[in-house]
Tab-separated table of C-alpha atoms in Angstrom:
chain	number	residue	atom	x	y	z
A	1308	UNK	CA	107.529	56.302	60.069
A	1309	UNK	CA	106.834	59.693	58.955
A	1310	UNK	CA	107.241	62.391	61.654
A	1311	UNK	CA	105.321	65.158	60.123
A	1312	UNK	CA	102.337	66.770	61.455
A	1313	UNK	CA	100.010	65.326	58.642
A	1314	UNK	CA	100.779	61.778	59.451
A	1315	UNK	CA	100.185	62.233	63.384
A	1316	UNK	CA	97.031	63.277	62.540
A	1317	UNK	CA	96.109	60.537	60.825
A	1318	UNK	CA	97.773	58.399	62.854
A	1319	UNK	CA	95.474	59.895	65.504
A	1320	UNK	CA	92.826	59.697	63.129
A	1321	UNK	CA	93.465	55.920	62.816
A	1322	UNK	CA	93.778	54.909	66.670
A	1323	UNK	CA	90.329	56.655	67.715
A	1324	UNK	CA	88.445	54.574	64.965
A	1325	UNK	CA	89.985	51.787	65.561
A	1326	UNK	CA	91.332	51.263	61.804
A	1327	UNK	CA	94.931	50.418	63.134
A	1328	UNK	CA	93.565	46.958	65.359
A	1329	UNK	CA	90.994	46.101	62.640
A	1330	UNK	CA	92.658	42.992	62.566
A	1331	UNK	CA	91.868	41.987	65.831
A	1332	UNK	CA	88.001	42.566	65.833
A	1333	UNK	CA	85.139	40.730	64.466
A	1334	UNK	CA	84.228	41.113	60.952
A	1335	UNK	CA	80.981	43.174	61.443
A	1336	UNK	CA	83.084	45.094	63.908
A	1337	UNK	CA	85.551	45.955	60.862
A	1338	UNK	CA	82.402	46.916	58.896
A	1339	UNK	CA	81.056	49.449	61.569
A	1340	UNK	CA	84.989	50.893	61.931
A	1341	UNK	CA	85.183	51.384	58.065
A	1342	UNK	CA	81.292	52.698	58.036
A	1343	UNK	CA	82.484	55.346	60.490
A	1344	UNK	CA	85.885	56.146	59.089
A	1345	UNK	CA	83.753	57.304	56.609
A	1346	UNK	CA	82.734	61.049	58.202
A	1347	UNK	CA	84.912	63.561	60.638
A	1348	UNK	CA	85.379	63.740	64.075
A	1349	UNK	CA	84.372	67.242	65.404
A	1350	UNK	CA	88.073	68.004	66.455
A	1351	UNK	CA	89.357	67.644	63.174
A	1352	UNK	CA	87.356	70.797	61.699
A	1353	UNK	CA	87.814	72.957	65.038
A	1354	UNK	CA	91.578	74.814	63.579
A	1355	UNK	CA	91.462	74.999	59.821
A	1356	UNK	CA	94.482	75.254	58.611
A	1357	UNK	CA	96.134	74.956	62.119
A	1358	UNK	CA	97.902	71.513	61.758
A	1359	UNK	CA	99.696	70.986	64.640
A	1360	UNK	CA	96.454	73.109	66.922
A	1361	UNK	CA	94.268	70.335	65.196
A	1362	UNK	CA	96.390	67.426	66.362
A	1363	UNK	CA	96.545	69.095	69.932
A	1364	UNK	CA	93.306	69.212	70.234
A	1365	UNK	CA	92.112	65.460	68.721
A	1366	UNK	CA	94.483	64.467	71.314
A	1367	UNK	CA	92.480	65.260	74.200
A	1368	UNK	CA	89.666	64.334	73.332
A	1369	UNK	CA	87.502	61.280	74.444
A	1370	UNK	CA	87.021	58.190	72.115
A	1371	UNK	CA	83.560	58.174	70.691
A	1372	UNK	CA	81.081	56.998	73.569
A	1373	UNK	CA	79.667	53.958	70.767
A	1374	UNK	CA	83.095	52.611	70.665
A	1375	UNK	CA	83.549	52.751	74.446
A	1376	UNK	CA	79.889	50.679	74.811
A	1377	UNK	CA	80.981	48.362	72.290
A	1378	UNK	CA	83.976	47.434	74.677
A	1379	UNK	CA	82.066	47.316	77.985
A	1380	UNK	CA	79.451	45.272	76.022
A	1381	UNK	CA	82.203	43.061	74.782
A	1382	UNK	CA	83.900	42.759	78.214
A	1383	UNK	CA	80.126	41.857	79.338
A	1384	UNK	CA	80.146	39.263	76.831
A	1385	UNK	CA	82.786	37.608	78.251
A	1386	UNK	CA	82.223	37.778	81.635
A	1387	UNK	CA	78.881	35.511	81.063
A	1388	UNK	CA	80.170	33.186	79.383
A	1389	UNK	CA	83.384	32.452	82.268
A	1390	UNK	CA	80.099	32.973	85.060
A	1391	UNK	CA	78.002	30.087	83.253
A	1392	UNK	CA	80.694	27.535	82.252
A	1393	UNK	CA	83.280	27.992	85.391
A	1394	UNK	CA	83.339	25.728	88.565
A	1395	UNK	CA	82.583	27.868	91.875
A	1396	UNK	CA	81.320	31.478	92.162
A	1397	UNK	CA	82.947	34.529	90.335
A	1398	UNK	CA	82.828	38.092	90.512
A	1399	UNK	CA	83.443	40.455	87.679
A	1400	UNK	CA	84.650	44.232	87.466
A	1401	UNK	CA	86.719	46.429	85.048
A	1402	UNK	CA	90.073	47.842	85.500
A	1403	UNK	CA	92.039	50.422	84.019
A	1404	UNK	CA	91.956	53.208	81.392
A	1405	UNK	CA	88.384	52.065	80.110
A	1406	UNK	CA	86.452	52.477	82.837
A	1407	UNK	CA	88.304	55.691	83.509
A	1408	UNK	CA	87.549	57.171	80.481
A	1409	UNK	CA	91.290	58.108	79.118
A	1410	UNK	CA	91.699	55.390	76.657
A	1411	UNK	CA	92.706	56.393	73.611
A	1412	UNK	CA	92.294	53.705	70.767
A	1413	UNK	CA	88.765	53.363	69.552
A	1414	UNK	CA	89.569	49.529	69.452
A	1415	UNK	CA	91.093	49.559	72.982
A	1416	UNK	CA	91.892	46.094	75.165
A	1417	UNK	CA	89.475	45.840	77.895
A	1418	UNK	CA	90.973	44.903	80.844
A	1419	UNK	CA	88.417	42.277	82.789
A	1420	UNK	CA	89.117	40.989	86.410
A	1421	UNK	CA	87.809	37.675	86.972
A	1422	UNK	CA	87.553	37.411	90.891
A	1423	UNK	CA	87.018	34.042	92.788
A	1424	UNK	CA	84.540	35.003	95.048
A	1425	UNK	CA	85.010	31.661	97.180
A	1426	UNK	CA	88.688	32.706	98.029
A	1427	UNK	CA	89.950	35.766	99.389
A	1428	UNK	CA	91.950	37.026	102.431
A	1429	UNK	CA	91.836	39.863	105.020
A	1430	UNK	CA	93.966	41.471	107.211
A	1431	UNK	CA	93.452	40.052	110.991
A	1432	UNK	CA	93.827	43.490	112.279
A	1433	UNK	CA	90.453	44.714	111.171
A	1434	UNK	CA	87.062	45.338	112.263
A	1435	UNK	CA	85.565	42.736	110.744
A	1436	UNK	CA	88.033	40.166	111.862
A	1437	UNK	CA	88.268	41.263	115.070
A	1438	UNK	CA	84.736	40.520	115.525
A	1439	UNK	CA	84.720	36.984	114.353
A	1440	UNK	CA	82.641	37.731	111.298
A	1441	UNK	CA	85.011	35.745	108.644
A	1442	UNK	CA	85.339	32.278	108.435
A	1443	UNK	CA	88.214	30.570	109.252
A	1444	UNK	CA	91.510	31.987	107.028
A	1445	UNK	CA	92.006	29.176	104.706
A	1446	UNK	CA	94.613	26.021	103.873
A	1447	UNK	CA	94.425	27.237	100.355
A	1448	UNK	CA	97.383	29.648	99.395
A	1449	UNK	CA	96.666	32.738	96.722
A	1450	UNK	CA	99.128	31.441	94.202
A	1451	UNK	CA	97.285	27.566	94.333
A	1452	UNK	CA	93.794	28.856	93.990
A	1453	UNK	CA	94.765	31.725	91.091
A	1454	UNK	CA	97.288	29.211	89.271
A	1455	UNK	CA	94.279	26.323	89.443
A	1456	UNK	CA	91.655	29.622	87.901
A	1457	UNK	CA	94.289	30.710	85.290
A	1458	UNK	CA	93.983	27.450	83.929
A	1459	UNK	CA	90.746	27.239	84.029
A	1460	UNK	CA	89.502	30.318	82.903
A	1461	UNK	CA	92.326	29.479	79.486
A	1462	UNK	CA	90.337	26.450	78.794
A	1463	UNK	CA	86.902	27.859	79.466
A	1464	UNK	CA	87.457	30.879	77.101
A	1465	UNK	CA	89.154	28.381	74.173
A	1466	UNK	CA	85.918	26.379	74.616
A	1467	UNK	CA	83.600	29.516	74.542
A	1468	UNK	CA	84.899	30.790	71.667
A	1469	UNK	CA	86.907	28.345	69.631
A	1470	UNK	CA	87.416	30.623	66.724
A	1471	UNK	CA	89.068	33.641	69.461
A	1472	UNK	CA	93.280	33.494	69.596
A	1473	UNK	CA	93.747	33.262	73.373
A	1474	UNK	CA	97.062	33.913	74.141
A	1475	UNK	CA	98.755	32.907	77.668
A	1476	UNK	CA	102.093	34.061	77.027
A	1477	UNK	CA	101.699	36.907	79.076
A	1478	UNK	CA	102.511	36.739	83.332
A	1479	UNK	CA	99.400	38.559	83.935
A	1480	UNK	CA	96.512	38.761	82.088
A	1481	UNK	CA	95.076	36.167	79.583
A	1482	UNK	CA	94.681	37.689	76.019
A	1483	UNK	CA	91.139	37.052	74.373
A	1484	UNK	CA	90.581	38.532	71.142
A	1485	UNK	CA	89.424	37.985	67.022
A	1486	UNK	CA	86.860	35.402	65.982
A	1487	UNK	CA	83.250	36.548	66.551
A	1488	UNK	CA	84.914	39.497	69.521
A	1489	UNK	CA	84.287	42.942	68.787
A	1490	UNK	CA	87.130	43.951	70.900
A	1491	UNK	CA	89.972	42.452	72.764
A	1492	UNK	CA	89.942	41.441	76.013
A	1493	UNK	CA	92.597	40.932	78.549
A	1494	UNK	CA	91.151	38.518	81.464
A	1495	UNK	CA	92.902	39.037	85.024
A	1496	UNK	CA	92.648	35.799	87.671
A	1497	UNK	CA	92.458	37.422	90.771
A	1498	UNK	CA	90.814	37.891	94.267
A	1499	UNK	CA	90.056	39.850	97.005
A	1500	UNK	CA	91.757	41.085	99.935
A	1501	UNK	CA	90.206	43.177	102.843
A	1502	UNK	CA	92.277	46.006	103.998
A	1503	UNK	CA	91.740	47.250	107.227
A	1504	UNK	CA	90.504	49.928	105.480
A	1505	UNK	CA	87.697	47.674	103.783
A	1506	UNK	CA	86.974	46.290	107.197
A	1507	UNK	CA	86.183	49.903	108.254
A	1508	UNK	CA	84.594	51.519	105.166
A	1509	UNK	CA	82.698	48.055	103.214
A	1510	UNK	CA	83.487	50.557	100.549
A	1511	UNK	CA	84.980	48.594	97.384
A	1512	UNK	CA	87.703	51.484	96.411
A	1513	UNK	CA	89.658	50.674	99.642
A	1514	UNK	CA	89.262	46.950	98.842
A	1515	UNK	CA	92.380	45.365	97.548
A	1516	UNK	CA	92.677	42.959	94.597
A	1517	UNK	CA	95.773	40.398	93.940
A	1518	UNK	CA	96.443	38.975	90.949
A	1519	UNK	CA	98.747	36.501	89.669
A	1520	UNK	CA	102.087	36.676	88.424
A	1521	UNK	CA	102.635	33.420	86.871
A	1522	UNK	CA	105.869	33.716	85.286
A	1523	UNK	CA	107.115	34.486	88.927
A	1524	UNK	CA	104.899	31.947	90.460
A	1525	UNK	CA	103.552	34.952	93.091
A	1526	UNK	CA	100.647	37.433	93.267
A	1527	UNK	CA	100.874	41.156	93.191
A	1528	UNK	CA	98.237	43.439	94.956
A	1529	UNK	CA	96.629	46.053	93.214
A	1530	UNK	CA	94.045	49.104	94.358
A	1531	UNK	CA	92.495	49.632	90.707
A	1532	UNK	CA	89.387	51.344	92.262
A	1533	UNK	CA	91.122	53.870	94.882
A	1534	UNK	CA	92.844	54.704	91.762
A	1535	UNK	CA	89.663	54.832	89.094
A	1536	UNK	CA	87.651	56.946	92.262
A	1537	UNK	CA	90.839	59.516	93.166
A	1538	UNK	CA	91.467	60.545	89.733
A	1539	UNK	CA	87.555	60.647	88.543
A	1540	UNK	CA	87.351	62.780	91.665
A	1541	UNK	CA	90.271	65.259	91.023
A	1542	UNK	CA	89.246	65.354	86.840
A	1543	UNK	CA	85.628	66.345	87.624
A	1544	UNK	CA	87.639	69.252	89.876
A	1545	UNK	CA	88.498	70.289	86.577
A	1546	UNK	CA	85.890	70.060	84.773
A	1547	UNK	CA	87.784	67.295	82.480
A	1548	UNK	CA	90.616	69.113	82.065
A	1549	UNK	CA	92.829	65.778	83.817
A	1550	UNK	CA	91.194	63.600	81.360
A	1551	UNK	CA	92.713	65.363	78.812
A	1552	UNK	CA	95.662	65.873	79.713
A	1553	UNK	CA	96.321	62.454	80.390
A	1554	UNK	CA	94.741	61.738	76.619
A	1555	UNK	CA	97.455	64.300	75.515
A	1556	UNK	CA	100.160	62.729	76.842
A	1557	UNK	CA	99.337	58.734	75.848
A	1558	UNK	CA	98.539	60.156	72.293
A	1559	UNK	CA	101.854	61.606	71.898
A	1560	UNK	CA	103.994	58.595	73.255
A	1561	UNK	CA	101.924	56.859	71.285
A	1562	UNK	CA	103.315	59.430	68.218
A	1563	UNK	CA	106.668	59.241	69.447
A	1564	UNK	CA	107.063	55.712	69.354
A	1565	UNK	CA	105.414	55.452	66.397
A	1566	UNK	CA	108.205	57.534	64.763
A	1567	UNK	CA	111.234	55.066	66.298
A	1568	UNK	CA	111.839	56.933	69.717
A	1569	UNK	CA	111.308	54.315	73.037
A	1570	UNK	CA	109.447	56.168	76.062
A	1571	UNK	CA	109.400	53.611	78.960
A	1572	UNK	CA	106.407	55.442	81.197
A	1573	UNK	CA	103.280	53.153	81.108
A	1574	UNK	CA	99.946	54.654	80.640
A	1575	UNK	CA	98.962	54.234	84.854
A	1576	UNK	CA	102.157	56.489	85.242
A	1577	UNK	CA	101.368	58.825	82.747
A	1578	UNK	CA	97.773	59.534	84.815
A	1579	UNK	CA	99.956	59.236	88.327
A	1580	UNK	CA	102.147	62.246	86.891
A	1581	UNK	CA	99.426	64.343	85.783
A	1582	UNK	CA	97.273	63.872	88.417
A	1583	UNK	CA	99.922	66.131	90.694
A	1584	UNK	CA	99.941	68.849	88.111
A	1585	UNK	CA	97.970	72.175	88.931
A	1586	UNK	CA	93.956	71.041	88.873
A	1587	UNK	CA	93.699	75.195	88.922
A	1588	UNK	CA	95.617	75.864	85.319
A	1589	UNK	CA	93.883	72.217	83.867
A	1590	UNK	CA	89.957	73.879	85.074
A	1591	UNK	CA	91.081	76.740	82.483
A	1592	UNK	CA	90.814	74.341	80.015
A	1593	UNK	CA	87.425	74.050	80.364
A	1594	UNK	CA	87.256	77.424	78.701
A	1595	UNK	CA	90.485	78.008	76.987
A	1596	UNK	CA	91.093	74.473	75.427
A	1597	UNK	CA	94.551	74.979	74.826
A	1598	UNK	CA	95.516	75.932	78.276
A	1599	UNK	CA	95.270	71.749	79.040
A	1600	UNK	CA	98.109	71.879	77.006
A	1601	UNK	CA	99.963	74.752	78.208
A	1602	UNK	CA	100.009	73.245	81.745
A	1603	UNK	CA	100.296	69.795	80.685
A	1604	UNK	CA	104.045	70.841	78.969
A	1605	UNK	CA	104.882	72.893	82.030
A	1606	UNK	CA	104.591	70.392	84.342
A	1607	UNK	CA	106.232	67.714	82.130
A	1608	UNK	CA	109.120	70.260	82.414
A	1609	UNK	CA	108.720	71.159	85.608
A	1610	UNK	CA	109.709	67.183	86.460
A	1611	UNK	CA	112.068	66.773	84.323
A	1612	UNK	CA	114.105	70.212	86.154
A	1613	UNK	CA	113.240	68.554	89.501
A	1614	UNK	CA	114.157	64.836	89.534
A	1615	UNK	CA	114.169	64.755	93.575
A	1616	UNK	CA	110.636	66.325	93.498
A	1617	UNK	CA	109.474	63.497	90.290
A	1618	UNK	CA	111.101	60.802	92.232
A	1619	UNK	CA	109.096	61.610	95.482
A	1620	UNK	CA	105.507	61.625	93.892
A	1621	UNK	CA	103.194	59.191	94.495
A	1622	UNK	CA	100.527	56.603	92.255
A	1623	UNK	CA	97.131	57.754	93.338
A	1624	UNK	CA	96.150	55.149	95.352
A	1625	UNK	CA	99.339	55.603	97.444
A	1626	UNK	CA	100.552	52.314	96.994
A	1627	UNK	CA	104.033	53.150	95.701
A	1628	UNK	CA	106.529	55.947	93.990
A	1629	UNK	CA	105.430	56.302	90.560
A	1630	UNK	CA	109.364	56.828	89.063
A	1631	UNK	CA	110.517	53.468	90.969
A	1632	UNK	CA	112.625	52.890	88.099
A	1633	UNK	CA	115.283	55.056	86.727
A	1634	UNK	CA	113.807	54.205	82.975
A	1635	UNK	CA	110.697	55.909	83.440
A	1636	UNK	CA	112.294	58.895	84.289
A	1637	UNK	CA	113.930	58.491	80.683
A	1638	UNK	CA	110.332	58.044	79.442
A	1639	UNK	CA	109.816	61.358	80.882
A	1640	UNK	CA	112.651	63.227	79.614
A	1641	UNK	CA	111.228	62.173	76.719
A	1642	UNK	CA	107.719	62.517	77.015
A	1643	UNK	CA	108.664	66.476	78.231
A	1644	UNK	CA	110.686	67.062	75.323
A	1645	UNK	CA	107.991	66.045	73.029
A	1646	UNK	CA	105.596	68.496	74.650
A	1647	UNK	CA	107.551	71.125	74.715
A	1648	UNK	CA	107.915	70.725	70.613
A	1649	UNK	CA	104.613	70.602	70.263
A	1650	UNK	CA	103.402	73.479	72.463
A	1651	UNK	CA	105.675	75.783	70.799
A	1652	UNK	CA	104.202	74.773	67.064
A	1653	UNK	CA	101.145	75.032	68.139
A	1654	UNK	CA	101.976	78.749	69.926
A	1655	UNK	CA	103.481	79.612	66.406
A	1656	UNK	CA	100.279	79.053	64.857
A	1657	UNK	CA	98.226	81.043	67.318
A	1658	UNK	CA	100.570	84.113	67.464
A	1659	UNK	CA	102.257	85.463	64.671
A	1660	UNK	CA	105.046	87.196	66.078
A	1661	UNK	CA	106.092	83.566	67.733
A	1662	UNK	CA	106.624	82.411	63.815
A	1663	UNK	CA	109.390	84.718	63.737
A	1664	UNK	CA	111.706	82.512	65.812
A	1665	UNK	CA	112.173	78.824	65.097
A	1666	UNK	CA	112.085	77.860	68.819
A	1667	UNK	CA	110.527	80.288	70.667
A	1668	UNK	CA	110.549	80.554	74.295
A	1669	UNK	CA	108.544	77.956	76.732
A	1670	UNK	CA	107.012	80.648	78.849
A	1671	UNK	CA	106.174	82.610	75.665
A	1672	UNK	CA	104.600	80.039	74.167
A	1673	UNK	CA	102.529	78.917	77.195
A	1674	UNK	CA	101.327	82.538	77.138
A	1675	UNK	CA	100.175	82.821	73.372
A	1676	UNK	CA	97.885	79.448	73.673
A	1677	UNK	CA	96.483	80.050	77.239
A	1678	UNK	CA	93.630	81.960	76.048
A	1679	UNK	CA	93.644	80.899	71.849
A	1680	UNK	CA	89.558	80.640	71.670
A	1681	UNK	CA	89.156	77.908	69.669
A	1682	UNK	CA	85.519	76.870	69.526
């Protein structure tokens, strides 16, 4: 694909209103996607004439609210229908970049945990155990009850809706999407587990929730909510300057990619890295849009000089290092270099005396979009 500034914008353009997954939606959905397509987004009139400013700044921004409801409705949808037509008692709650707020496709997979509520485990060194308040730990194992749900919930969501593709292939989550679905959903088997922590608090962030992995025939735990509530917490610091940042950054691997170049850093490790950049530079942005940028590339960089300081970092929810694989720190490299490209075009078109050189200097260019007013 084309890797000039035009097509990223519309390529941008595309993502937020959902035009490049039409395929995968309803057809009334398509209708209300082409309806909207229709008029601008307020970030595309905010830099006349300041292509690569204009892309910048669509890239932070959040997808239109009505799109997000349509996917929370849609993951709604689906969650009554597995409640009413499963055997047992389930429990229902949202994962991932949704939720968050820092998705970036207008069409954008929801992801839906389906928890059985009539399995779960603890840790025997809690409170709550200690006192005798749980039942008995069970017979059952986490792999036989999830395997014996995965199956289930695959025939109950073929039966619900028969006209849906519902894919299994995948080790994780169950795929759910076209026929009469305005968006697609990815369905999680999973359950609880009570941390000590949980035991302590009853507060659901520090609960834990494990999920299968069916191609390895074992479960994986997960702390989606310590995650959701430590980044909302350290964004509203900024005044939603983390937000988008992290919208910055999945836009443009979404660019890169798009234009042939493979960045192996997932979307949860592209909030992990930001979320340990300087919440004081990213609150600028809440003045000085540009600035989100400006930090976002610096710290990108600052990584990428300091592999021993990357490689220490931590996910939010503390659960592990975020570069536990070499390749993401090649995702990165890349991810950095990218950034810095794009700060520097868009400090060209905000100071005129940066024009003059064909790669200006990082630390120049931070400095000429810092405080670019761009209402």
């Amino acid at each position: 694909m084309s890797n000039s500034i035009n097509d990223r914008i519309s390529r941008l353009r595309s993502r937020r209103l959902g035009l490049d997954r039409s395929s995968a939606i309803a057809l009334d959905a398509k209708d209300f996607i082409v309806n909207r397509s229709l008029n601008q987004e307020r970030w595309e009139g905010r830099a006349k004439d300041k292509p690569y400013t204009t892309f910048a700044l669509g890239a932070m921004q959040e997808v239109d609210p009505t799109y997000t409801r349509i996917s929370l409705e849609t993951a709604e949808r689906v969650s009554n229908q597995l409640a009413r037509r499963m055997s047992g008692s389930m429990e229902f709650e949202l994962q991932g970049s949704v939720p968050l707020n820092v998705h970036i496709r207008g069409v954008s997979d929801v992801d839906l945990l389906a928890l059985d509520a009539d399995f779960y485990t603890y840790d025997r060194r809690g409170a709550i155990s200690l006192s005798g308040q749980y039942n008995s730990p069970s017979t059952r194992t986490s792999v036989g009850v999830l395997t014996a749900r995965r199956a289930e919930i695959s025939r109950v969501l073929r039966e619900a809706f028969p006209v849906a593709t519902v894919d299994t292939s995948g080790s994780k989550a169950i795929k759910l999407y076209g026929g009469s679905l305005a968006r697609p959903v990815d369905v999680v088997p999973s359950h609880w587990h009570d941390t000590i922590e949980y035991q302590a608090s009853r507060q659901k962030y520090d609960r834990v929730v494990t999920i299968l992995d069916s191609h390895k025939n074992t479960t994986v735990d997960n702390w989606p909510f310590l995650h959701i509530k430590r980044v909302r917490e350290r964004c509203e610091s900024t005044g939603g300057g983390l937000r988008k940042s992290i919208r910055l950054c999945k836009n443009l691997k979404a660019e890169l990619e798009a234009e042939g170049q493979s960045v192996p850093i997932s979307s949860f490790d592209i909030a992990s890295v930001m979320y340990h950049a300087n919440m004081i530079n990213l609150s600028v942005g809440s003045v000085y849009e540009l600035a989100i940028l400006a930090e976002t590339q610096r710290h990108l960089d600052y990584l990428v000089g300091n592999k021993e300081v990357a490689r220490q970092l931590m996910v939010p929810d503390g659960s592990r290092n975020i570069f536990n694989e070499e390749e993401k720190l090649t995702g990165l490299l890349r991810l950095s270099i990218g950034m810095d490209s794009l700060l520097r075009e868009v400090a060209k078109e905000q100071n005129y005396l940066l024009r003059l050189s064909e790669t200006p200097m990082l630390d120049a260019s931070r400095e000429a979009v810092i405080k670019s007013a761009i209402f």
